[in-house]
Tab-separated table of C-alpha atoms in Angstrom:
chain	number	residue	atom	x	y	z
R	28	MET	CA	87.709	181.051	123.513
R	29	LYS	CA	88.656	180.244	119.951
R	30	LEU	CA	91.893	178.553	121.066
R	31	SER	CA	90.133	176.461	123.674
R	32	GLY	CA	87.510	175.477	121.107
R	33	ILE	CA	90.195	174.299	118.705
R	34	ILE	CA	91.904	172.302	121.460
R	35	ALA	CA	88.607	170.717	122.458
R	36	LYS	CA	87.858	169.693	118.879
R	37	THR	CA	91.374	168.268	118.523
R	38	PHE	CA	90.968	166.140	121.657
R	39	PHE	CA	87.547	164.961	120.433
R	40	ALA	CA	88.890	163.967	117.016
R	41	SER	CA	91.823	162.134	118.612
R	42	ALA	CA	89.491	160.262	120.926
R	43	MET	CA	87.303	159.211	118.013
R	44	LEU	CA	90.312	157.903	116.088
R	45	LEU	CA	91.574	155.918	119.061
R	46	THR	CA	88.119	154.562	119.739
R	47	SER	CA	87.540	153.559	116.113
R	48	THR	CA	90.778	151.532	116.128
R	49	SER	CA	89.372	149.182	118.738
R	50	ILE	CA	85.780	149.204	117.527
R	51	PHE	CA	86.344	148.704	113.804
R	52	ALA	CA	89.413	146.411	113.852
R	53	GLN	CA	87.069	143.537	112.965
R	54	VAL	CA	84.786	143.678	109.924
R	55	LYS	CA	81.872	141.300	109.373
R	56	ILE	CA	79.599	141.103	106.340
R	57	GLY	CA	76.827	138.545	106.336
R	58	THR	CA	73.479	137.429	107.712
R	59	ASN	CA	74.598	138.152	111.281
R	60	PRO	CA	76.998	141.113	110.955
R	61	THR	CA	77.262	141.711	114.718
R	62	ALA	CA	78.821	138.276	115.398
R	63	ILE	CA	82.393	137.557	114.280
R	64	GLU	CA	84.909	134.940	115.357
R	65	ALA	CA	87.320	136.295	117.950
R	66	ALA	CA	90.394	135.398	115.873
R	67	SER	CA	89.148	137.008	112.655
R	68	ASN	CA	89.880	140.457	111.269
R	69	LEU	CA	87.528	140.028	108.326
R	70	GLU	CA	84.602	137.709	107.675
R	71	VAL	CA	82.306	137.533	104.664
R	72	GLU	CA	79.529	135.063	105.391
R	73	ALA	CA	77.093	133.472	102.934
R	74	SER	CA	73.428	132.903	103.687
R	75	THR	CA	74.194	129.167	103.882
R	76	ALA	CA	75.352	128.459	107.430
R	77	GLY	CA	79.059	127.760	107.865
R	78	ARG	CA	80.123	129.067	104.459
R	79	LYS	CA	82.409	132.054	104.745
R	80	VAL	CA	85.677	133.740	103.831
R	81	LYS	CA	87.773	134.951	106.759
R	82	VAL	CA	91.200	136.408	107.528
R	83	ASP	CA	92.963	135.496	110.767
R	84	LYS	CA	93.976	138.676	112.605
R	85	THR	CA	97.188	137.136	113.996
R	86	THR	CA	98.594	134.995	111.185
R	87	GLY	CA	96.847	136.590	108.212
R	88	GLN	CA	95.750	133.132	107.056
R	89	LEU	CA	92.903	133.179	104.550
R	90	THR	CA	90.177	130.558	105.021
R	91	ILE	CA	87.590	129.838	102.336
R	92	LYS	CA	84.727	127.543	103.307
R	93	ASP	CA	82.215	127.061	100.500
R	94	GLY	CA	81.255	123.437	101.025
R	95	THR	CA	83.882	122.041	98.645
R	96	GLU	CA	86.817	122.354	101.061
R	97	GLY	CA	88.695	119.301	102.327
R	98	SER	CA	92.086	117.783	103.052
R	99	ASN	CA	94.686	117.818	100.225
R	100	LYS	CA	92.600	120.099	98.004
R	101	VAL	CA	93.676	123.098	95.930
R	102	LEU	CA	91.669	126.138	94.820
R	103	PHE	CA	90.763	126.105	91.112
R	104	SER	CA	89.149	128.765	88.943
R	105	ASP	CA	86.585	128.171	86.219
R	106	ALA	CA	86.363	130.124	82.947
R	107	VAL	CA	84.663	133.119	84.560
R	108	GLY	CA	86.781	133.264	87.724
R	109	GLY	CA	84.517	131.247	89.993
R	110	SER	CA	86.590	129.263	92.482
R	111	SER	CA	86.105	125.913	94.179
R	112	TRP	CA	88.268	123.394	95.996
R	113	LYS	CA	89.359	120.342	94.005
R	114	LYS	CA	91.010	117.163	95.212
R	115	LEU	CA	94.731	117.045	94.492
R	116	LYS	CA	95.704	113.515	93.535
R	117	LEU	CA	98.963	112.318	95.028
R	118	MET	CA	101.278	109.723	93.520
R	119	GLU	CA	103.356	107.304	95.586
R	120	ILE	CA	105.885	104.850	94.150
R	121	PHE	CA	107.060	101.816	96.107
R	122	SER	CA	109.837	99.431	95.083
R	123	PHE	CA	110.311	95.916	96.444
R	124	THR	CA	113.156	93.474	95.845
R	125	GLN	CA	113.126	89.691	95.751
R	126	VAL	CA	114.017	88.329	99.187
R	127	SER	CA	115.724	85.151	97.960
R	128	GLY	CA	116.213	83.510	94.571
R	129	ILE	CA	114.489	80.322	93.450
R	130	GLN	CA	114.882	77.520	90.919
R	131	LEU	CA	111.881	76.287	88.934
R	132	VAL	CA	111.932	72.821	87.385
R	133	VAL	CA	109.973	72.463	84.132
R	134	PRO	CA	109.456	68.729	83.551
R	135	VAL	CA	108.726	67.210	80.157
R	136	GLY	CA	105.045	67.587	79.286
R	137	ASN	CA	102.304	70.086	78.461
R	138	SER	CA	99.815	72.126	80.525
R	139	LEU	CA	101.882	71.365	83.585
R	140	CYS	CA	100.407	74.147	85.725
R	141	GLN	CA	97.445	76.499	85.395
R	142	ASP	CA	98.219	79.721	83.557
R	143	GLY	CA	97.631	82.175	86.388
R	144	SER	CA	94.063	83.111	85.472
R	145	ILE	CA	92.886	81.511	88.715
R	146	ASN	CA	93.928	81.972	92.329
R	147	PRO	CA	97.474	80.786	93.106
R	148	PRO	CA	97.605	77.145	91.958
R	149	ALA	CA	99.323	74.570	94.132
R	150	CYS	CA	101.753	73.818	91.311
R	151	ALA	CA	103.040	77.419	91.277
R	152	LYS	CA	106.124	78.484	93.196
R	153	ASP	CA	106.389	81.661	95.287
R	154	LEU	CA	108.945	83.980	93.696
R	155	ASN	CA	109.649	85.652	97.067
R	156	LEU	CA	108.948	88.975	95.362
R	157	ASN	CA	106.119	90.572	97.319
R	158	GLY	CA	104.875	94.053	98.214
R	159	SER	CA	102.043	96.056	99.737
R	160	PHE	CA	100.192	99.370	99.418
R	161	ASN	CA	97.362	101.312	101.069
R	162	ILE	CA	94.159	102.776	99.648
R	163	HIS	CA	92.502	105.634	101.563
R	164	GLU	CA	90.517	107.380	98.789
R	165	SER	CA	87.409	106.167	96.962
R	166	THR	CA	88.969	106.817	93.542
R	167	SER	CA	92.434	105.466	92.801
R	168	ASP	CA	94.713	103.930	90.186
R	169	VAL	CA	97.285	101.275	91.063
R	170	VAL	CA	99.952	100.146	88.595
R	171	LEU	CA	101.871	96.946	89.385
R	172	GLU	CA	105.038	96.157	87.432
R	173	THR	CA	107.510	93.324	87.835
R	174	LEU	CA	110.847	92.873	86.130
R	175	SER	CA	112.824	89.666	86.503
R	176	ILE	CA	116.088	88.468	85.023
R	177	TYR	CA	116.324	84.715	84.759
R	178	THR	CA	118.640	82.002	83.494
R	179	SER	CA	117.571	78.641	82.118
R	180	ILE	CA	119.296	75.490	81.031
R	181	GLY	CA	117.753	74.528	77.699
R	182	ASN	CA	117.001	71.254	75.995
R	183	VAL	CA	117.731	69.602	72.678
R	184	ALA	CA	117.683	71.540	69.420
R	185	GLY	CA	114.208	72.445	68.194
R	186	SER	CA	112.578	72.090	71.597
R	187	LYS	CA	111.245	74.774	73.899
R	188	ASN	CA	110.268	75.142	77.517
R	189	GLN	CA	107.745	77.593	78.923
R	190	PHE	CA	106.865	78.963	82.343
R	191	THR	CA	104.241	81.430	83.575
R	192	LEU	CA	104.904	84.543	85.660
R	193	MET	CA	101.819	85.341	87.767
R	194	LEU	CA	100.743	88.376	89.782
R	195	TYR	CA	98.209	88.269	92.639
R	196	VAL	CA	96.563	90.812	94.972
R	197	ASP	CA	94.229	90.226	97.921
R	198	LYS	CA	91.902	92.790	96.353
R	199	THR	CA	88.590	91.567	97.828
R	200	THR	CA	89.387	89.850	101.123
R	201	PRO	CA	92.626	90.420	103.072
R	202	GLY	CA	94.837	87.363	102.759
R	203	VAL	CA	92.843	85.808	99.889
R	204	PHE	CA	94.834	86.345	96.701
R	205	GLU	CA	93.230	86.843	93.293
R	206	SER	CA	94.861	86.876	89.882
R	207	VAL	CA	95.430	90.318	88.345
R	208	GLY	CA	97.783	89.346	85.523
R	209	TYR	CA	100.127	86.745	84.073
R	210	THR	CA	102.461	86.225	81.123
R	211	LEU	CA	103.903	83.165	79.405
R	212	GLU	CA	107.667	83.108	78.888
R	213	THR	CA	109.325	80.837	76.304
R	214	SER	CA	112.924	79.692	75.951
R	215	SER	CA	114.147	77.626	73.015
R	216	THR	CA	117.875	78.042	73.523
R	217	VAL	CA	119.956	74.918	73.849
R	218	GLY	CA	122.209	75.067	76.875
R	219	CYS	CA	122.528	78.070	79.165
R	220	ASN	CA	120.284	81.041	78.418
R	221	ALA	CA	119.631	84.403	80.101
R	222	LYS	CA	116.639	86.676	79.487
R	223	SER	CA	114.338	89.130	81.216
R	224	VAL	CA	110.587	88.924	81.703
R	225	GLY	CA	108.174	91.665	82.744
R	226	LEU	CA	104.548	91.825	83.790
R	227	LYS	CA	102.213	94.780	84.294
R	228	ALA	CA	98.719	95.085	85.779
R	229	VAL	CA	96.462	98.081	86.482
R	230	LEU	CA	93.798	98.209	89.214
R	231	LYS	CA	91.213	100.974	89.498
R	232	ASP	CA	89.110	102.232	92.431
R	233	LEU	CA	89.926	99.514	94.939
R	234	PRO	CA	87.807	99.742	98.113
R	235	VAL	CA	89.173	101.828	100.972
R	236	ARG	CA	90.220	99.583	103.855
R	237	ALA	CA	92.262	99.762	107.033
R	238	THR	CA	94.574	96.839	106.221
R	239	PRO	CA	97.196	97.191	103.460
R	240	TYR	CA	96.713	95.396	100.157
R	241	GLN	CA	99.244	92.598	99.675
R	242	VAL	CA	100.888	91.679	96.366
R	243	LYS	CA	102.536	88.333	95.580
R	244	THR	CA	104.284	86.928	92.522
R	245	PHE	CA	104.469	83.273	91.512
R	246	VAL	CA	105.990	81.240	88.697
R	247	GLY	CA	104.742	77.919	87.373
R	248	PRO	CA	105.930	75.412	84.758
R	249	TRP	CA	103.770	75.320	81.635
R	250	SER	CA	105.301	73.068	78.976
R	251	ASN	CA	108.475	71.321	77.897
R	252	ASP	CA	108.654	69.398	74.614
R	253	GLY	CA	112.298	68.464	75.039
R	254	GLN	CA	113.848	65.211	76.200
R	255	PHE	CA	114.675	66.131	79.795
R	256	ALA	CA	113.554	68.554	82.493
R	257	ALA	CA	114.581	72.180	82.123
R	258	VAL	CA	115.585	74.405	85.042
R	259	VAL	CA	114.881	78.130	85.367
R	260	GLY	CA	116.699	80.296	87.896
R	261	LEU	CA	115.185	83.594	89.061
R	262	GLY	CA	117.504	85.459	91.381
R	263	LYS	CA	119.515	82.261	91.465
R	264	ALA	CA	121.618	80.297	88.980
R	265	ALA	CA	119.705	77.750	86.908
R	266	VAL	CA	122.593	75.354	87.484
R	267	GLU	CA	124.849	75.784	90.498
R	268	ALA	CA	128.592	75.416	90.127
R	269	ALA	CA	129.836	72.014	91.227
R	270	PRO	CA	132.814	69.744	90.540
R	271	SER	CA	132.858	68.950	86.816
R	272	VAL	CA	129.680	71.029	86.316
R	273	SER	CA	129.714	74.499	84.761
R	274	PRO	CA	127.288	76.987	86.333
R	275	CYS	CA	124.460	78.513	84.332
R	276	GLY	CA	123.817	82.043	85.488
R	277	THR	CA	125.991	83.209	88.346
R	278	SER	CA	125.209	86.920	87.978
R	279	PRO	CA	121.376	87.201	88.207
R	280	ALA	CA	120.934	87.940	91.897
R	281	GLU	CA	117.864	88.781	93.968
R	282	GLY	CA	118.479	92.499	93.487
R	283	ASN	CA	117.741	92.207	89.767
R	284	ASN	CA	114.169	91.078	90.375
R	285	LYS	CA	111.899	93.927	91.408
R	286	LEU	CA	108.259	94.780	91.979
R	287	THR	CA	107.238	98.423	91.524
R	288	ILE	CA	103.872	99.675	92.784
R	289	THR	CA	102.568	103.102	91.753
R	290	VAL	CA	99.514	104.399	93.631
R	291	ILE	CA	97.619	107.518	92.503
R	292	GLN	CA	94.768	108.662	94.730
Protein backbone atom coordinates (compact mmCIF):
# COMPACT_ATOMS: atom_id res chain seq x y z
CA MET A 1 0.00 0.00 0.00
CA LYS A 2 2.80 2.39 0.82
CA LEU A 3 4.52 1.71 -2.52
CA SER A 4 1.34 2.24 -4.49
CA GLY A 5 0.70 5.46 -2.58
CA ILE A 6 4.14 6.76 -3.47
CA ILE A 7 3.64 5.86 -7.13
CA ALA A 8 0.25 7.57 -7.16
CA LYS A 9 1.70 10.75 -5.66
CA THR A 10 4.55 10.67 -8.19
CA PHE A 11 2.12 10.41 -11.12
CA PHE A 12 0.02 13.24 -9.65
CA ALA A 13 3.03 15.53 -9.23
CA SER A 14 4.21 14.76 -12.77
CA ALA A 15 0.77 15.53 -14.16
CA MET A 16 0.67 18.84 -12.32
CA LEU A 17 4.07 19.83 -13.71
CA LEU A 18 3.08 18.95 -17.26
CA THR A 19 -0.21 20.76 -16.89
CA SER A 20 1.40 23.88 -15.43
CA THR A 21 3.75 24.11 -18.44
CA SER A 22 0.82 24.69 -20.76
CA ILE A 23 -1.30 26.73 -18.38
CA PHE A 24 1.33 29.14 -17.07
CA ALA A 25 3.49 29.60 -20.20
CA GLN A 26 1.86 33.02 -20.63
CA VAL A 27 1.89 35.61 -17.84
CA LYS A 28 -0.34 38.69 -17.81
CA ILE A 29 -0.35 41.51 -15.28
CA GLY A 30 -2.82 44.33 -15.73
CA THR A 31 -6.41 45.50 -15.60
CA ASN A 32 -7.59 42.41 -17.49
CA PRO A 33 -5.18 39.65 -16.40
CA THR A 34 -7.16 36.83 -18.06
CA ALA A 35 -6.70 38.26 -21.58
CA ILE A 36 -3.27 38.13 -23.25
CA GLU A 37 -2.20 38.39 -26.87
CA ALA A 38 -1.70 34.97 -28.43
CA ALA A 39 1.89 35.74 -29.48
CA SER A 40 3.01 37.03 -26.07
CA ASN A 41 4.78 35.18 -23.28
CA LEU A 42 4.64 38.14 -20.91
CA GLU A 43 2.46 41.24 -20.79
CA VAL A 44 2.43 44.04 -18.23
CA GLU A 45 -0.47 46.36 -19.00
CA ALA A 46 -1.10 49.87 -17.67
CA SER A 47 -4.52 51.15 -16.68
CA THR A 48 -4.42 53.38 -19.78
CA ALA A 49 -5.71 51.29 -22.68
CA GLY A 50 -3.10 50.15 -25.20
CA ARG A 51 -0.08 50.92 -23.03
CA LYS A 52 1.88 47.81 -22.18
CA VAL A 53 5.20 45.98 -22.11
CA LYS A 54 5.23 42.57 -23.79
CA VAL A 55 7.64 39.82 -24.83
CA ASP A 56 7.00 37.84 -28.01
CA LYS A 57 7.04 34.11 -27.21
CA THR A 58 8.59 33.17 -30.58
CA THR A 59 11.17 35.87 -31.31
CA GLY A 60 11.73 37.20 -27.80
CA GLN A 61 11.19 40.74 -29.10
CA LEU A 62 10.44 43.28 -26.39
CA THR A 63 7.72 45.83 -27.15
CA ILE A 64 7.20 48.93 -25.01
CA LYS A 65 4.11 51.00 -25.74
CA ASP A 66 3.75 53.97 -23.40
CA GLY A 67 2.29 56.55 -25.76
CA THR A 68 5.65 58.02 -26.78
CA GLU A 69 6.56 55.25 -29.24
CA GLY A 70 6.97 55.93 -32.96
CA SER A 71 9.07 55.31 -36.05
CA ASN A 72 12.83 56.05 -35.82
CA LYS A 73 12.75 56.57 -32.05
CA VAL A 74 15.16 55.33 -29.39
CA LEU A 75 14.55 54.61 -25.70
CA PHE A 76 16.06 57.22 -23.36
CA SER A 77 16.36 57.27 -19.58
CA ASP A 78 15.90 60.29 -17.34
CA ALA A 79 17.89 61.00 -14.16
CA VAL A 80 15.89 58.53 -12.06
CA GLY A 81 15.69 55.72 -14.63
CA GLY A 82 12.32 56.59 -16.13
CA SER A 83 12.26 55.70 -19.82
CA SER A 84 10.50 57.20 -22.82
CA TRP A 85 10.86 57.07 -26.59
CA LYS A 86 12.60 60.03 -28.23
CA LYS A 87 12.85 60.92 -31.90
CA LEU A 88 16.22 60.07 -33.42
CA LYS A 89 17.19 62.78 -35.88
CA LEU A 90 18.76 61.51 -39.08
CA MET A 91 21.22 63.40 -41.25
CA GLU A 92 21.38 63.08 -45.03
CA ILE A 93 23.99 64.75 -47.24
CA PHE A 94 23.42 65.25 -50.96
CA SER A 95 25.99 66.53 -53.46
CA PHE A 96 25.18 68.00 -56.87
CA THR A 97 27.54 69.03 -59.66
CA GLN A 98 27.17 71.76 -62.26
CA VAL A 99 25.67 70.30 -65.43
CA SER A 100 27.43 72.65 -67.86
CA GLY A 101 29.67 75.69 -67.49
CA ILE A 102 28.64 79.24 -68.32
CA GLN A 103 30.18 82.61 -69.17
CA LEU A 104 28.86 85.79 -67.55
CA VAL A 105 29.46 89.15 -69.21
CA VAL A 106 29.82 92.10 -66.83
CA PRO A 107 29.36 95.27 -68.90
CA VAL A 108 30.66 98.67 -67.86
CA GLY A 109 28.30 100.29 -65.35
CA ASN A 110 26.89 100.05 -61.84
CA SER A 111 23.89 98.27 -60.26
CA LEU A 112 23.61 96.18 -63.39
CA CYS A 113 21.45 93.46 -61.82
CA GLN A 114 19.55 93.10 -58.56
CA ASP A 115 21.61 91.67 -55.71
CA GLY A 116 19.70 88.44 -55.17
CA SER A 117 17.52 89.65 -52.30
CA ILE A 118 14.47 89.23 -54.54
CA ASN A 119 13.18 86.32 -56.59
CA PRO A 120 15.40 85.38 -59.55
CA PRO A 121 15.81 88.59 -61.58
CA ALA A 122 15.60 88.44 -65.36
CA CYS A 123 19.14 89.80 -65.60
CA ALA A 124 20.56 86.81 -63.68
CA LYS A 125 21.96 83.76 -65.42
CA ASP A 126 21.26 80.16 -64.40
CA LEU A 127 24.48 78.56 -63.18
CA ASN A 128 23.20 75.07 -64.09
CA LEU A 129 24.01 74.03 -60.53
CA ASN A 130 20.76 72.76 -59.05
CA GLY A 131 19.61 70.23 -56.46
CA SER A 132 16.66 68.93 -54.46
CA PHE A 133 15.73 67.48 -51.06
CA ASN A 134 12.70 66.15 -49.18
CA ILE A 135 11.17 67.16 -45.85
CA HIS A 136 9.01 64.60 -44.03
CA GLU A 137 9.28 65.79 -40.40
CA SER A 138 7.78 68.90 -38.80
CA THR A 139 11.14 69.95 -37.32
CA SER A 140 14.19 70.08 -39.57
CA ASP A 141 17.40 71.92 -40.41
CA VAL A 142 18.64 72.30 -43.98
CA VAL A 143 22.11 73.62 -44.79
CA LEU A 144 22.82 74.68 -48.38
CA GLU A 145 26.43 75.26 -49.46
CA THR A 146 27.85 76.10 -52.87
CA LEU A 147 31.47 76.23 -53.92
CA SER A 148 32.47 77.53 -57.33
CA ILE A 149 35.82 78.07 -58.99
CA TYR A 150 35.77 80.78 -61.61
CA THR A 151 38.08 82.61 -63.99
CA SER A 152 37.70 86.20 -65.12
CA ILE A 153 39.39 88.44 -67.62
CA GLY A 154 40.07 91.71 -65.82
CA ASN A 155 40.15 95.33 -66.87
CA VAL A 156 42.54 98.24 -66.67
CA ALA A 157 44.66 98.89 -63.59
CA GLY A 158 42.73 100.27 -60.63
CA SER A 159 39.36 99.05 -61.86
CA LYS A 160 37.21 96.25 -60.51
CA ASN A 161 34.30 94.14 -61.66
CA GLN A 162 31.72 92.49 -59.43
CA PHE A 163 29.11 89.77 -59.82
CA THR A 164 26.55 88.25 -57.44
CA LEU A 165 26.16 84.55 -56.66
CA MET A 166 22.53 83.84 -55.69
CA LEU A 167 20.79 80.87 -54.07
CA TYR A 168 17.05 80.14 -54.40
CA VAL A 169 14.62 77.53 -53.02
CA ASP A 170 10.94 77.01 -53.83
CA LYS A 171 10.30 77.01 -50.08
CA THR A 172 6.66 78.19 -50.10
CA THR A 173 5.13 77.10 -53.40
CA PRO A 174 6.59 74.32 -55.58
CA GLY A 175 8.21 75.84 -58.65
CA VAL A 176 8.19 79.42 -57.28
CA PHE A 177 11.74 80.25 -56.22
CA GLU A 178 12.56 82.57 -53.32
CA SER A 179 15.90 84.03 -52.32
CA VAL A 180 17.64 82.34 -49.38
CA GLY A 181 21.10 83.87 -49.75
CA TYR A 182 23.55 85.72 -51.96
CA THR A 183 27.12 87.03 -51.93
CA LEU A 184 28.97 89.70 -53.90
CA GLU A 185 32.26 88.67 -55.50
CA THR A 186 34.88 91.23 -56.56
CA SER A 187 37.83 90.93 -58.93
CA SER A 188 40.34 93.72 -59.46
CA THR A 189 43.04 91.75 -61.24
CA VAL A 190 44.16 92.98 -64.62
CA GLY A 191 44.15 90.20 -67.17
CA CYS A 192 43.35 86.58 -66.40
CA ASN A 193 42.33 85.77 -62.83
CA ALA A 194 41.16 82.62 -61.02
CA LYS A 195 39.39 82.50 -57.65
CA SER A 196 36.79 80.57 -55.70
CA VAL A 197 33.50 81.79 -54.28
CA GLY A 198 31.25 80.12 -51.72
CA LEU A 199 27.76 80.70 -50.39
CA LYS A 200 25.92 79.18 -47.43
CA ALA A 201 22.29 79.34 -46.29
CA VAL A 202 20.40 77.64 -43.45
CA LEU A 203 16.66 76.86 -43.49
CA LYS A 204 14.73 75.70 -40.43
CA ASP A 205 11.43 73.80 -40.04
CA LEU A 206 10.29 73.88 -43.65
CA PRO A 207 6.73 72.56 -44.11
CA VAL A 208 6.32 68.85 -44.79
CA ARG A 209 5.18 68.29 -48.37
CA ALA A 210 4.92 65.47 -50.88
CA THR A 211 6.93 67.17 -53.64
CA PRO A 212 10.70 67.65 -53.24
CA TYR A 213 12.11 71.10 -52.55
CA GLN A 214 14.11 72.43 -55.50
CA VAL A 215 17.30 74.49 -55.23
CA LYS A 216 18.73 76.71 -57.98
CA THR A 217 21.80 78.92 -58.23
CA PHE A 218 22.17 82.03 -60.37
CA VAL A 219 24.85 84.62 -61.08
CA GLY A 220 24.30 88.22 -62.13
CA PRO A 221 26.55 91.14 -63.11
CA TRP A 222 26.70 93.90 -60.51
CA SER A 223 29.27 96.54 -61.46
CA ASN A 224 32.25 97.26 -63.67
CA ASP A 225 34.16 100.54 -63.41
CA GLY A 226 36.69 99.60 -66.06
CA GLN A 227 36.88 100.61 -69.70
CA PHE A 228 35.48 97.47 -71.32
CA ALA A 229 33.23 94.53 -70.47
CA ALA A 230 34.65 91.83 -68.22
CA VAL A 231 33.93 88.12 -68.66
CA VAL A 232 33.57 85.57 -65.86
CA GLY A 233 33.72 81.83 -66.53
CA LEU A 234 32.17 79.36 -64.08
CA GLY A 235 32.82 75.79 -65.10
CA LYS A 236 34.02 77.24 -68.37
CA ALA A 237 36.97 79.37 -69.48
CA ALA A 238 36.43 83.12 -69.27
CA VAL A 239 38.12 83.39 -72.66
CA GLU A 240 38.15 80.42 -75.01
CA ALA A 241 41.30 79.53 -76.90
CA ALA A 242 41.27 80.80 -80.47
CA PRO A 243 43.81 81.71 -83.16
CA SER A 244 45.99 84.53 -81.81
CA VAL A 245 43.99 84.54 -78.54
CA SER A 246 45.31 83.04 -75.31
CA PRO A 247 42.71 81.22 -73.19
CA CYS A 248 41.83 82.41 -69.71
CA GLY A 249 41.00 79.46 -67.51
CA THR A 250 41.13 76.10 -69.23
CA SER A 251 41.12 74.01 -66.04
CA PRO A 252 37.97 75.08 -64.10
CA ALA A 253 35.49 72.47 -65.28
CA GLU A 254 31.90 71.75 -64.27
CA GLY A 255 33.07 69.20 -61.71
CA ASN A 256 34.68 71.94 -59.62
CA ASN A 257 31.37 73.68 -59.00
CA LYS A 258 29.25 71.88 -56.43
CA LEU A 259 26.11 72.27 -54.35
CA THR A 260 25.96 70.37 -51.06
CA ILE A 261 22.66 69.96 -49.20
CA THR A 262 22.61 68.66 -45.62
CA VAL A 263 19.20 67.72 -44.19
CA ILE A 264 18.70 66.91 -40.49
CA GLN A 265 15.22 65.80 -39.46
